[in-house]
Amino acid sequence: MFRTPRPADHTELAGKRALVTGGSRGIGAAIVQRLLDGGASVVTTARTVTDETPSGATFIPGDLSTLAGAQELAANALDRLGGVDIVVNNAGAARTHLGGISAIPDEEWLDALDLNYLSAIRVTHALLPALREAGAGSAIVNISSVAALMPVPPLAHYSAAKAALNAYSKALATELAPAGIRVATIMPGHVLTPGADAINQTFADAMGVSLADITADVPLGRPGDPRDIAETVAYLVSDRAQWVTGVTLTIDGGQLPVI
């Protein structure tokens, strides 16, 4: 069970302007709320708003699967915020193909790349001038997945896209370091979200086990809570992490095997 940490410092991110993609529910919504709790002004986006979307954020509906959609979002976010200091690329999704790699149609490989990899590049590149203007102390956090290091055939397209995101993030961190803009990547493990639960249920049904059995092997004894990821994001975008860039953090309760 998730233990609520001490109350957030409401001044830590005061004056910071943040954009969080995929912030309508799950991990994204938790990140939005945590940044709001830290004092930041937040714009978030997804295709549709949900009951989970934090009311304190400005919601802009958008489709990040195209270059035009990403650029339109960036322009709208800058118009609402007047600039940007924090970018969290969280948008992503996957469809499971139990038939394996050969059962994944070509269009889904392209869709996986567009949503899980290229959307982050397009949004980031559209906002780079504003990030450079904001200067040192700005931060980009890309939400990847342990699937990038633990690929399975039914999700090979998703895993490949997230692995590409990891490589891009590392290169971007090197390029932006002289400007004082930090870049970090988070790879969540089994986190309880609507999207992840649907994928895990598909695997559970195929194996004839319960959904709880899928996450029973987490060494810390529980699946992740979206707030586990949100707390890590809050650290990475704060001055507490001012000497942290180019890292890829696995947040999975110890599930990823040591290799």
mmCIF file with all atom_site columns, C-alpha atoms in Angstrom, residues 23-26 29 33 48-56 59:
data_model
loop_
_atom_site.group_PDB
_atom_site.id
_atom_site.type_symbol
_atom_site.label_atom_id
_atom_site.label_alt_id
_atom_site.label_comp_id
_atom_site.label_asym_id
_atom_site.label_entity_id
_atom_site.label_seq_id
_atom_site.pdbx_PDB_ins_code
_atom_site.Cartn_x
_atom_site.Cartn_y
_atom_site.Cartn_z
_atom_site.occupancy
_atom_site.B_iso_or_equiv
_atom_site.pdbx_formal_charge
_atom_site.auth_seq_id
_atom_site.auth_comp_id
_atom_site.auth_asym_id
_atom_site.auth_atom_id
_atom_site.pdbx_PDB_model_num
ATOM 1  C CA . GLY A 1 23 ? -2.027  14.095 -17.975 1.00 0.00 ? 23 GLY A CA 1
ATOM 2  C CA . SER A 1 24 ? -5.705  13.182 -17.936 1.00 0.00 ? 24 SER A CA 1
ATOM 3  C CA . ARG A 1 25 ? -5.396  10.041 -15.798 1.00 0.00 ? 25 ARG A CA 1
ATOM 4  C CA . GLY A 1 26 ? -2.999  7.542  -14.237 1.00 0.00 ? 26 GLY A CA 1
ATOM 5  C CA . ALA A 1 29 ? -2.584  12.955 -13.652 1.00 0.00 ? 29 ALA A CA 1
ATOM 6  C CA . GLN A 1 33 ? -1.144  17.110 -9.245  1.00 0.00 ? 33 GLN A CA 1
ATOM 7  C CA . THR A 1 48 ? -10.080 13.948 -23.647 1.00 0.00 ? 48 THR A CA 1
ATOM 8  C CA . VAL A 1 49 ? -10.407 15.142 -20.077 1.00 0.00 ? 49 VAL A CA 1
ATOM 9  C CA . THR A 1 50 ? -11.437 12.619 -17.377 1.00 0.00 ? 50 THR A CA 1
ATOM 10 C CA . ASP A 1 51 ? -12.619 12.669 -13.773 1.00 0.00 ? 51 ASP A CA 1
ATOM 11 C CA . GLU A 1 52 ? -8.981  12.057 -12.762 1.00 0.00 ? 52 GLU A CA 1
ATOM 12 C CA . THR A 1 53 ? -7.641  15.180 -14.484 1.00 0.00 ? 53 THR A CA 1
ATOM 13 C CA . PRO A 1 54 ? -6.544  17.640 -11.759 1.00 0.00 ? 54 PRO A CA 1
ATOM 14 C CA . SER A 1 55 ? -8.820  20.663 -11.758 1.00 0.00 ? 55 SER A CA 1
ATOM 15 C CA . GLY A 1 56 ? -5.976  23.023 -10.856 1.00 0.00 ? 56 GLY A CA 1
ATOM 16 C CA . PHE A 1 59 ? -6.358  21.272 -19.856 1.00 0.00 ? 59 PHE A CA 1
#
